[in-house]
Amino acid sequence: MSPQQSDDRAAPAGAAATAELYEPSPDVLEAAHVKDWENARAEAEKDPVAFWEERARELDWYEPWDQALDDSNAPFFQWFVGGKTNVVLNALDRHMANARKNKLALIWEGENGEQATMSYFRLRQEVNRFANVLKSMGVAKGDRVTIYMGRIPEIIVAMLATVKIGAMHSVVYGGFSTEALAERIEDARSRVLITADGSYIRGKTVPLKQIADEAVARSGYVEHVIVVRRTGEPVNMEASRDYWYHELMALPIASPVCETEPMDAEDPMFILYTSGTTGRPKGVLHTHGGYQVQIATTLKWVFDVQDDDRWWCAADPGWITGHSYIVYGPLILGATSLLYEGAPDYPYPDRWWRLVEQYAVSVLYTAPTAIRGLMRFGGSWPQRHDLSSLRLLGTVGEPINPEAWRWYHNTIGGGRCPIMDTWWQTETGGFMITPLPVTPLKPGSGTKPFPGIEMDVVRDDGTSCDPNEEGKLVVKRPWPGMLRTIYEDPDRYVEQYWSEFAEQGWYLTGDSARRDEDGYVWIIGRLDDVIKVAGYRLGTAEIESALVSHPSVSEAAVIAVPDEVKGNVIHAFCIPTAGTEKPTEETLKQHVRKETGPIAVPARIEIVDSLPKTRSGKIMRRVLRAKALGEPVGDLSTLAD
Ligand code: PRX
């Protein structure tokens, strides 16, 4: 790829970048699965439901569907109604009938350098064995299994085994801590928890089992805990509650023969908790049929996954990116994936580039924060390695600034790899706004909606914004990978996503955006109380509730402050409880780390006597933000004090 007009350096994001266009090279065009992007979009637009149906036919079904889309009970849309399938049928079973059986499904590297590989055949055997273990513990169709682990192959086995027998998983990211885990176990009412003794990160261990023990004690639903041995550090094992994974897998019950449960297309497959506007995380619920169609199609079209590729999605299986594009998407396509356990800069800042070289990674998909973090160490680290195996790059999770885009493109991609900037959400299941390899790219824009997806940037009254006018990003018609509800809270589902444009029946993304004169979408940021820190999605209310759970904090307010590497960091303001000792910044940081997890720890905590509030008692975060950024505070007429 070469820039048509490169007006480089220090241009304000958006403005000059609009003029910078990267056309695909002849090589990319030749290799691409879909060669004409606009035509593919136009074709799908003629009959979007038929487009998705055609994609669904590329997968295996026990029984075909009667109706592709049932919109009679909107916004509770249903896809492929009457169809019988199971994601595991497509991710594992169907590969046994061809050469993929012996192909590597997974290449794993531990932070300490250990290596392991698993063929499709072996992965399926492990999954079957563990599925039988789960069944023997009474896990049945519809049950919720909570999984809390680091990036090790067993997390993938556990997820697939759960889904195989018709149960649902709720994976809690291994960087969360006690309270976050406890409340997710409680909301899902999980009887079984799968965890590990610990995990490695940056040369240290995280005591996952110890955190799990505390969470189990707080939540009170868990009857069995299955523990994978990873670090070998001593852990407490409670008799008749806790079992070692390797001991269970050695039992005769762990037979490698296990039938995959045929599921209705609309049967729930997993819950994934994500942050919203209140302190309570939302259990976003996805189902078997539509989800598999969307992730398989998007991965195939956007990253053009070929049989000889080595795909590396460097996210964590505990987030939606990992669910869709580490676990299910690549397996459905029969791809070979790399999973790396540890930190990108451990023991040296070239760890990732060493992995690309060593495993001949052909496609790398990661978050802008990781790119900015590694960019900080300079170009000499990647330049030590042969990165010529790379042919495509991708980003997700937050807007990428043009400077980081160019570094990724030139220093990592050698100027030849198109960058797929994919916009989507936990709720959307798969990519929504994204280029294809043949799309002319503008650094910082995810370009246009994927074929079959209809989105718009609209004003409050629902009219479409003019080019470059900021508005609300909405999805105008149902798509197969959409969330079906919030677990056991359908009202919140309707209220959160479908109430703002109820009349039109549009889905509210919560993002603000603008579209340029070419129709390219530029994401501006969140419109609600969600903060993206290093690509992680956090709610202000979640962090505030962690802060006030400390006895010496009576009130707290948090805001997002821009940060060069992480996109945003959190600043918190706390009012001490009367009559208690004034807490220190460090004590409160430790407290948040322990309750919610390291990702939620504010970069700064200020202890204050009061918070700016409206007369009705609402905290004016705008005032706090202006103060923190040294900007004018604006209109203060509604301020109480
Ligand atoms: O604000 C958007 C941002 O991430 C939000 C969704 O977060 P989450 O559910 O954690 O999913 C992240 C991984 C799919 C969106 O509402 N976001 C996601 N991708 C992009 C993005 N912002 C800009 N550009 C992107 N490519």
XYZ file of C-alpha atoms and ligand atoms in Angstrom:
667
model
C 0.000 0.000 0.000
C 1.209 3.466 -0.710
C -0.264 6.750 0.371
C -1.847 8.632 -2.453
C -1.349 11.904 -0.714
C 0.683 11.748 2.364
C 0.532 14.890 4.307
C 2.355 13.474 7.199
C 3.159 14.358 10.772
C 1.283 16.175 13.430
C -1.826 16.774 11.369
C -4.906 17.022 13.575
C -6.711 13.672 13.654
C -9.503 13.598 11.157
C -8.899 16.788 9.236
C -5.723 16.096 7.285
C -6.136 12.361 7.640
C -9.270 12.612 5.526
C -7.055 13.542 2.616
C -4.681 10.628 3.163
C -5.751 7.589 1.194
C -3.990 4.226 0.941
C -4.954 2.201 -2.106
C -4.485 -1.591 -2.078
C -1.493 -2.966 -3.950
C -1.909 -5.400 -6.883
C -0.739 -8.270 -4.616
C -3.448 -7.568 -2.096
C -6.059 -7.296 -4.822
C -5.023 -10.556 -6.341
C -5.112 -12.510 -3.078
C -8.354 -11.022 -1.773
C -11.380 -13.205 -1.204
C -13.676 -10.290 -2.082
C -12.189 -8.121 -4.798
C -14.760 -5.387 -5.185
C -15.729 -3.885 -1.882
C -18.358 -1.377 -3.003
C -19.951 -3.954 -5.217
C -20.082 -6.489 -2.366
C -21.790 -3.868 -0.212
C -24.236 -2.925 -2.949
C -25.075 -6.561 -3.684
C -25.747 -7.353 -0.016
C -27.851 -4.216 0.255
C -30.323 -5.543 -2.326
C -31.459 -8.224 0.106
C -29.498 -8.234 3.373
C -31.374 -11.165 4.880
C -30.692 -13.260 1.797
C -27.047 -12.188 2.014
C -26.769 -13.567 5.546
C -28.685 -16.675 4.602
C -26.211 -17.387 1.873
C -23.381 -17.031 4.387
C -25.193 -19.324 6.832
C -25.310 -22.025 4.170
C -21.513 -22.151 4.235
C -21.750 -23.603 7.749
C -23.031 -26.941 9.007
C -26.496 -27.296 10.524
C -28.133 -30.385 11.937
C -31.366 -29.069 10.530
C -31.925 -26.061 8.278
C -33.901 -23.028 9.430
C -37.477 -22.234 8.420
C -37.193 -18.484 8.713
C -33.989 -16.454 8.350
C -35.159 -13.431 10.341
C -38.127 -13.167 12.639
C -38.724 -9.514 13.481
C -42.269 -9.938 14.773
C -41.273 -9.260 18.367
C -38.743 -6.432 17.899
C -36.288 -5.662 19.407
C -36.169 -9.343 20.368
C -35.072 -10.375 16.915
C -34.475 -14.013 16.038
C -32.258 -15.405 13.308
C -32.352 -18.751 11.518
C -35.453 -19.756 13.412
C -36.055 -23.493 13.504
C -32.440 -24.262 12.563
C -30.492 -26.735 14.677
C -26.777 -26.356 15.123
C -24.029 -25.931 17.694
C -21.035 -23.658 17.270
C -18.841 -26.625 18.222
C -20.214 -28.611 15.291
C -18.646 -25.977 13.051
C -15.592 -25.201 15.144
C -14.436 -28.781 15.673
C -16.635 -31.649 14.553
C -16.852 -30.857 10.873
C -13.062 -30.647 10.531
C -12.694 -34.325 11.414
C -13.856 -35.294 7.947
C -10.975 -33.642 6.092
C -7.288 -32.742 6.273
C -7.901 -30.091 8.891
C -8.131 -32.915 11.376
C -4.340 -32.999 11.452
C -3.811 -29.268 11.095
C -2.668 -27.152 14.028
C -5.579 -25.392 15.642
C -3.463 -23.735 18.275
C 0.115 -22.698 18.868
C 0.665 -21.547 22.420
C 3.594 -19.807 24.033
C 3.786 -19.191 27.755
C 5.349 -16.060 29.151
C 8.309 -18.087 30.353
C 8.874 -19.427 26.866
C 7.103 -22.801 27.132
C 5.566 -23.944 23.871
C 2.637 -26.203 23.089
C 0.638 -27.029 19.996
C -2.669 -28.750 19.452
C -4.108 -30.192 16.271
C -7.819 -29.992 15.552
C -8.076 -33.681 16.359
C -6.348 -33.298 19.708
C -8.271 -30.163 20.638
C -11.517 -31.962 19.929
C -10.460 -34.884 22.082
C -9.583 -32.586 24.978
C -12.876 -30.764 24.600
C -14.800 -34.028 24.565
C -13.002 -35.289 27.628
C -13.628 -32.102 29.543
C -17.229 -31.997 28.350
C -17.692 -35.429 29.932
C -16.128 -34.138 33.152
C -18.565 -31.226 33.219
C -21.493 -33.551 32.578
C -20.378 -35.766 35.449
C -20.583 -32.704 37.689
C -24.181 -32.254 36.664
C -23.665 -29.393 34.214
C -26.553 -29.518 31.768
C -28.100 -27.564 28.925
C -28.820 -23.970 29.927
C -26.505 -23.957 32.978
C -24.011 -21.115 33.346
C -20.362 -21.991 33.895
C -18.032 -19.198 35.001
C -14.485 -19.322 33.644
C -11.726 -17.219 35.214
C -8.256 -17.922 33.804
C -5.230 -16.514 32.080
C -4.294 -17.005 28.445
C -3.643 -20.742 28.466
C -5.019 -23.424 26.127
C -7.297 -24.794 28.857
C -9.441 -21.648 28.721
C -10.285 -22.503 25.124
C -10.964 -26.135 26.021
C -13.229 -25.037 28.878
C -15.223 -22.641 26.691
C -15.742 -25.172 23.906
C -16.616 -28.009 26.299
C -19.259 -25.847 27.979
C -20.855 -24.866 24.703
C -20.623 -28.387 23.329
C -22.971 -29.759 25.964
C -25.406 -26.890 25.583
C -24.412 -24.956 28.693
C -23.424 -21.278 28.586
C -20.112 -19.824 29.616
C -19.518 -16.568 31.366
C -15.839 -15.819 31.003
C -14.521 -13.263 33.458
C -11.292 -11.614 32.338
C -8.335 -12.798 34.430
C -7.404 -9.187 35.206
C -10.571 -8.652 37.233
C -10.536 -9.130 40.996
C -12.688 -10.331 43.855
C -15.794 -8.170 43.760
C -15.977 -8.037 39.970
C -15.789 -11.844 39.833
C -18.213 -12.324 42.733
C -20.884 -10.136 41.219
C -20.604 -11.878 37.844
C -20.880 -15.333 39.461
C -23.874 -14.127 41.390
C -25.663 -12.579 38.437
C -25.173 -15.763 36.386
C -25.865 -18.024 39.382
C -23.020 -20.322 38.341
C -22.681 -23.594 40.192
C -19.364 -24.415 38.529
C -16.297 -22.203 38.343
C -13.258 -23.090 36.248
C -10.043 -21.324 37.166
C -6.279 -21.843 37.528
C -3.900 -21.695 40.462
C -2.517 -18.512 38.970
C -1.359 -16.765 35.840
C 1.845 -15.100 34.709
C 2.075 -11.492 33.760
C 5.293 -9.547 33.331
C 7.281 -12.071 35.333
C 4.909 -12.002 38.289
C 2.069 -14.309 39.199
C -1.564 -13.406 39.778
C -3.118 -15.621 42.499
C -6.276 -16.493 40.569
C -7.353 -19.309 42.901
C -7.034 -17.132 45.964
C -9.129 -14.396 44.323
C -11.611 -17.057 43.209
C -11.863 -18.412 46.769
C -12.753 -14.984 48.100
C -15.249 -14.399 45.305
C -16.870 -17.795 45.864
C -17.212 -17.037 49.564
C -18.911 -13.730 48.772
C -21.280 -14.934 46.081
C -22.436 -18.218 47.522
C -23.614 -20.129 44.431
C -20.580 -22.160 43.441
C -20.617 -25.858 44.307
C -17.572 -27.011 42.334
C -14.315 -25.320 41.437
C -12.068 -26.873 38.790
C -8.474 -25.697 38.979
C -5.898 -25.856 36.200
C -2.328 -26.088 37.451
C -0.315 -23.375 35.783
C 2.103 -21.678 38.175
C 2.470 -24.565 40.632
C 2.284 -22.174 43.560
C 0.540 -23.649 46.606
C -3.189 -23.028 46.756
C -5.969 -23.896 49.125
C -8.059 -26.819 47.859
C -11.307 -27.379 49.667
C -12.305 -31.042 49.903
C -15.356 -32.044 47.849
C -15.585 -28.565 46.349
C -12.262 -28.064 44.547
C -10.770 -30.440 41.964
C -7.611 -30.352 39.909
C -8.286 -30.257 36.186
C -5.508 -32.737 35.403
C -6.817 -35.219 37.964
C -10.341 -35.034 36.576
C -9.041 -35.460 33.052
C -7.248 -38.651 34.131
C -10.461 -40.273 35.360
C -12.217 -42.933 33.248
C -15.203 -40.609 33.022
C -13.119 -38.237 30.865
C -13.705 -40.243 27.697
C -12.786 -38.646 24.369
C -16.156 -39.587 22.969
C -18.930 -37.071 23.545
C -21.864 -36.115 21.391
C -22.278 -32.449 20.572
C -25.658 -31.235 21.793
C -27.858 -30.091 18.887
C -29.088 -26.617 19.836
C -31.783 -24.377 18.476
C -30.238 -21.511 16.538
C -31.650 -19.146 19.159
C -30.527 -21.118 22.218
C -28.150 -19.102 24.402
C -24.464 -19.812 23.925
C -22.711 -17.451 26.290
C -23.022 -14.429 28.528
C -20.300 -11.839 28.567
C -20.455 -9.085 31.130
C -19.689 -5.587 30.027
C -19.866 -2.124 31.511
C -22.764 0.196 31.046
C -24.183 3.248 32.687
C -24.925 1.759 36.093
C -22.603 0.079 38.560
C -24.024 -3.345 37.804
C -22.373 -5.018 34.781
C -24.657 -6.210 32.031
C -24.692 -9.840 30.939
C -24.701 -9.528 27.166
C -26.254 -12.694 25.783
C -25.349 -14.318 22.469
C -26.860 -17.360 20.759
C -25.568 -20.220 18.621
C -26.971 -19.632 15.147
C -26.566 -16.003 14.161
C -23.378 -15.448 16.108
C -21.447 -18.145 14.270
C -22.594 -16.829 10.912
C -21.471 -13.301 11.614
C -18.072 -14.084 13.094
C -17.152 -16.660 10.441
C -18.174 -14.341 7.607
C -16.491 -11.244 8.961
C -13.245 -13.040 9.782
C -13.138 -14.668 6.356
C -13.894 -11.502 4.414
C -11.958 -8.964 6.464
C -8.827 -10.917 7.288
C -9.042 -13.191 4.302
C -7.940 -16.120 6.406
C -6.252 -18.691 4.154
C -5.383 -22.285 4.895
C -1.672 -21.613 5.230
C -2.112 -18.512 7.398
C -1.044 -18.155 10.975
C -3.521 -15.906 12.648
C -2.742 -13.991 15.813
C -5.432 -12.090 17.639
C -3.474 -10.720 20.579
C -6.530 -9.969 22.716
C -7.588 -12.002 25.741
C -10.102 -14.837 25.388
C -11.949 -13.151 28.270
C -13.199 -10.281 26.088
C -15.527 -10.387 23.114
C -12.557 -9.958 20.765
C -11.145 -13.185 22.170
C -14.465 -15.035 22.104
C -15.163 -14.159 18.481
C -11.714 -13.956 16.957
C -9.419 -16.134 19.092
C -11.773 -18.972 19.875
C -14.833 -19.387 17.688
C -14.157 -17.506 14.424
C -10.724 -18.968 13.640
C -11.783 -22.484 14.626
C -14.872 -22.343 12.430
C -12.623 -21.350 9.525
C -10.129 -24.090 10.379
C -7.333 -21.583 10.919
C -4.125 -21.943 12.922
C -4.037 -19.444 15.797
C -1.281 -18.243 18.046
C -2.078 -17.678 21.709
C 0.543 -15.915 23.809
C 0.176 -15.841 27.556
C 2.117 -12.840 28.729
C 2.949 -9.180 28.355
C 4.033 -7.646 25.019
C 7.200 -6.149 26.486
C 8.391 -9.054 28.625
C 11.221 -9.762 29.137
C 12.163 -7.204 26.444
C 10.137 -4.844 24.282
C 10.621 -7.077 21.245
C 8.663 -10.060 22.602
C 5.778 -9.654 20.175
C 8.055 -9.151 17.178
C 10.010 -12.202 18.203
C 6.756 -14.185 18.246
C 5.802 -12.930 14.777
C 9.175 -14.010 13.448
C 9.365 -17.301 15.297
C 5.883 -18.490 14.335
C 5.724 -16.773 10.945
C 2.538 -14.950 11.876
C 0.728 -13.744 8.769
C -2.072 -11.674 10.297
C -1.816 -9.679 13.521
C -4.911 -8.179 15.150
C -4.545 -6.004 18.248
C -5.571 -2.797 20.004
C -4.232 0.720 19.360
C -3.057 0.911 22.977
C -0.707 -2.021 22.433
C 0.650 -0.417 19.270
C 1.191 2.929 21.005
C 2.787 1.186 23.979
C 5.263 -0.687 21.770
C 5.856 2.339 19.547
C 7.193 4.118 22.623
C 10.179 1.748 22.691
C 11.185 2.812 19.198
C 11.586 1.137 15.810
C 14.853 -0.637 16.605
C 13.049 -3.438 18.500
C 10.865 -4.594 15.611
C 13.662 -3.925 13.139
C 15.742 -6.658 14.779
C 13.235 -9.213 13.533
C 12.096 -10.578 10.227
C 8.466 -9.536 10.006
C 8.084 -10.386 6.332
C 5.549 -13.142 7.080
C 2.940 -10.473 7.884
C 0.436 -9.739 5.149
C -2.432 -8.067 6.979
C -2.787 -6.092 10.210
C -5.797 -5.147 12.293
C -6.902 -2.971 15.177
C -9.914 -2.836 17.461
C -11.297 -1.335 20.626
C -10.649 2.384 20.359
C -9.847 4.955 17.722
C -6.318 4.711 16.358
C -4.503 7.997 15.948
C -2.916 8.507 12.510
C 0.601 8.576 13.972
C 0.238 5.108 15.506
C -1.478 3.904 12.329
C 1.514 4.974 10.215
C 3.983 3.365 12.594
C 2.032 0.118 12.524
C 1.780 0.307 8.756
C 5.387 1.201 8.006
C 7.489 -0.168 10.849
C 5.542 -3.356 11.519
C 3.836 -3.953 8.191
C 6.782 -2.831 6.050
C 4.383 -0.559 4.173
C 2.767 -3.565 2.457
C 0.086 -4.705 4.899
C -3.339 -3.074 4.829
C -4.678 -2.249 8.316
C -8.192 -3.422 9.091
C -9.587 -0.963 11.635
C -12.626 -2.867 12.892
C -15.364 -1.095 14.844
C -17.695 -3.280 16.874
C -18.858 -3.991 20.435
C -19.444 -6.792 22.905
C -23.084 -6.375 21.949
C -22.594 -6.664 18.196
C -20.800 -10.034 18.410
C -18.646 -9.357 15.342
C -17.275 -6.594 13.103
C -19.750 -3.928 12.023
C -17.721 -1.109 10.465
C -14.577 -2.359 8.796
C -12.624 -2.254 5.587
C -11.823 -5.329 3.540
C -8.228 -5.811 2.367
C -9.120 -4.171 -0.970
C -10.669 -1.072 0.606
C -8.855 2.249 0.131
C -7.863 3.166 3.685
C -7.758 6.399 5.642
C -5.723 6.173 8.865
C -8.072 6.489 11.828
C -11.292 5.497 10.068
C -12.916 2.060 10.091
C -14.237 3.055 6.644
C -17.819 1.789 6.068
C -20.238 -0.816 7.418
C -19.627 -4.442 6.461
C -21.861 -5.765 3.663
C -25.367 -6.431 4.947
C -24.969 -4.025 7.890
C -26.806 -0.713 7.843
C -25.551 2.086 10.050
C -25.908 5.837 10.170
C -24.832 8.928 12.064
C -27.954 10.765 13.146
C -29.158 13.831 15.012
C -31.381 13.618 18.095
C -34.462 13.850 15.889
C -33.299 10.869 13.827
C -32.399 12.772 10.686
C -29.063 11.868 9.113
C -26.163 14.168 9.844
C -24.481 16.092 7.056
C -20.946 15.127 6.098
C -18.550 15.848 8.965
C -21.354 16.721 11.380
C -21.048 14.883 14.680
C -23.989 12.709 15.696
C -25.113 9.459 17.250
C -23.970 6.228 15.694
C -26.887 3.837 15.191
C -27.515 0.467 13.554
C -30.627 0.623 11.433
C -31.515 -3.021 10.993
C -30.955 -6.279 12.888
C -27.814 -8.307 12.181
C -27.198 -11.990 12.929
C -24.500 -11.599 15.600
C -26.457 -9.091 17.662
C -26.978 -9.592 21.375
C -30.394 -11.064 22.057
C -30.948 -9.565 25.482
C -29.256 -8.703 28.746
C -29.223 -11.855 30.822
C -32.418 -12.008 32.845
C -33.060 -8.317 32.294
C -35.013 -7.796 29.065
C -36.254 -4.385 30.218
C -32.742 -3.101 30.556
C -31.996 -4.435 27.066
C -34.858 -2.458 25.582
C -34.147 0.624 27.658
C -30.417 0.693 27.000
C -30.275 0.040 23.281
C -33.697 0.503 21.732
C -35.485 3.299 23.599
C -33.754 6.370 22.184
C -34.888 5.664 18.617
C -37.800 3.409 19.532
C -40.045 4.771 16.839
C -37.555 3.998 14.093
C -36.470 0.699 15.666
C -32.762 1.543 15.617
C -30.037 0.215 17.891
C -28.133 2.889 19.816
C -24.405 2.147 19.954
C -23.547 4.775 22.574
C -20.776 6.147 20.333
C -20.621 9.517 18.681
C -19.197 9.699 15.195
C -19.088 11.667 11.975
C -19.051 10.604 8.384
C -16.809 12.378 5.897
C -17.671 13.387 2.353
C -16.727 9.898 1.097
C -19.023 8.224 3.623
C -16.135 7.018 5.798
C -17.025 6.773 9.494
C -14.818 8.410 12.124
C -15.504 7.428 15.732
C -15.308 10.349 18.144
C -16.000 8.723 21.503
C -18.608 7.450 23.930
C -21.700 9.469 24.729
C -22.491 7.646 27.959
C -20.621 6.915 31.174
C -18.397 4.311 29.592
C -14.652 4.993 29.632
C -12.188 3.232 27.387
C -8.884 2.810 29.224
C -6.217 1.045 27.170
C -9.068 -0.386 25.117
C -10.736 -1.863 28.219
C -14.337 -0.894 28.701
C -15.117 0.428 32.167
C -18.104 2.225 33.615
C -17.663 5.324 35.753
C -20.295 3.948 38.136
C -18.386 0.676 38.551
C -15.209 2.438 39.632
C -17.090 4.878 41.823
C -18.843 2.034 43.586
C -15.493 0.317 44.167
C -14.181 3.534 45.726
C -17.137 4.091 48.026
C -16.973 0.481 49.160
C -13.921 1.621 51.126
C -15.105 2.615 54.622
C -13.322 5.959 54.582
C -14.854 7.179 51.317
C -18.351 8.585 51.398
C -18.644 9.890 47.852
C -16.646 9.486 44.673
C -16.650 10.766 41.116
C -14.438 9.588 38.289
C -13.657 11.139 34.943
C -11.651 10.190 31.861
C -8.563 12.219 31.065
C -6.831 11.810 27.670
C -3.586 9.831 27.691
C -1.052 9.409 24.918
C -0.657 5.651 25.252
C -3.843 4.403 26.901
C -6.258 6.678 25.072
C -7.740 7.651 28.438
C -6.856 7.269 32.074
C -9.115 7.610 35.090
C -8.991 10.475 37.551
C -11.004 10.054 40.726
C -12.219 12.537 43.306
C -13.202 11.209 46.730
C -14.844 12.775 49.758
C -13.672 11.179 53.005
C -16.261 9.782 55.422
C -16.757 12.078 58.398
C -15.117 10.787 61.542
C -12.762 8.369 59.780
C -9.108 8.803 59.098
C -8.476 10.546 55.786
C -7.504 7.803 53.296
C -4.337 8.091 51.235
C -4.283 7.913 47.458
C -2.263 4.687 47.644
C -4.676 2.952 50.027
C -7.567 3.681 47.713
C -5.679 2.510 44.646
C -4.911 -0.770 46.429
C -8.551 -1.078 47.361
C -9.765 -0.681 43.746
C -7.088 -3.117 42.580
C -8.309 -5.688 45.060
C -12.041 -5.198 44.444
C -12.288 -4.598 40.719
C -8.842 -5.299 39.308
C -5.703 -3.549 38.069
C -7.400 -2.280 34.895
C -9.785 -0.116 36.927
C -7.197 1.590 39.129
C -7.345 5.382 38.666
C -4.127 7.061 37.566
C -4.865 9.779 40.145
C -7.106 9.989 43.162
C -7.690 13.353 44.764
C -9.162 13.612 48.229
C -11.512 16.596 48.221
C -13.939 18.255 50.637
C -16.787 18.575 48.190
C -17.839 17.735 44.648
C -19.472 20.132 42.210
C -23.160 19.250 42.033
C -26.308 20.553 40.460
C -29.071 21.705 42.787
C -30.736 18.355 42.309
C -27.598 16.637 43.568
C -26.122 15.332 40.315
C -22.342 15.421 40.173
C -21.130 17.764 37.435
C -18.332 15.708 35.912
C -17.929 18.365 33.238
C -16.629 20.757 35.890
C -14.226 18.175 37.267
C -12.953 17.397 33.800
C -12.413 21.051 32.926
C -10.526 21.509 36.161
C -8.370 18.441 35.597
C -7.545 19.500 32.044
C -7.042 23.155 32.968
C -9.819 24.204 30.610
C -12.526 26.845 31.132
C -15.365 25.377 33.207
C -18.135 27.023 31.180
C -21.646 27.712 32.431
C -21.923 27.254 36.180
C -25.452 28.530 36.657
C -26.788 25.127 37.670
C -24.034 24.579 40.222
C -25.437 24.304 43.735
C -22.475 25.642 45.582
O -16.481 3.060 21.632
C -16.345 1.988 20.742
C -15.003 1.338 20.957
O -15.220 0.273 21.852
C -16.614 0.203 22.217
C -17.025 -1.229 22.449
O -16.258 -1.766 23.511
P -16.281 -3.305 23.841
O -17.672 -3.762 23.980
O -15.350 -3.503 24.964
O -15.714 -3.998 22.558
C -14.423 -3.752 22.149
C -13.986 -4.782 21.164
C -14.945 -5.076 20.095
C -17.313 0.868 21.078
O -18.587 1.321 21.461
N -14.432 0.796 19.726
C -14.385 -0.495 19.355
N -13.728 -0.631 18.195
C -13.366 0.606 17.793
C -13.807 1.512 18.775
N -13.613 2.840 18.652
C -12.951 3.271 17.555
N -12.486 2.456 16.591
C -12.653 1.118 16.666
N -12.171 0.330 15.716
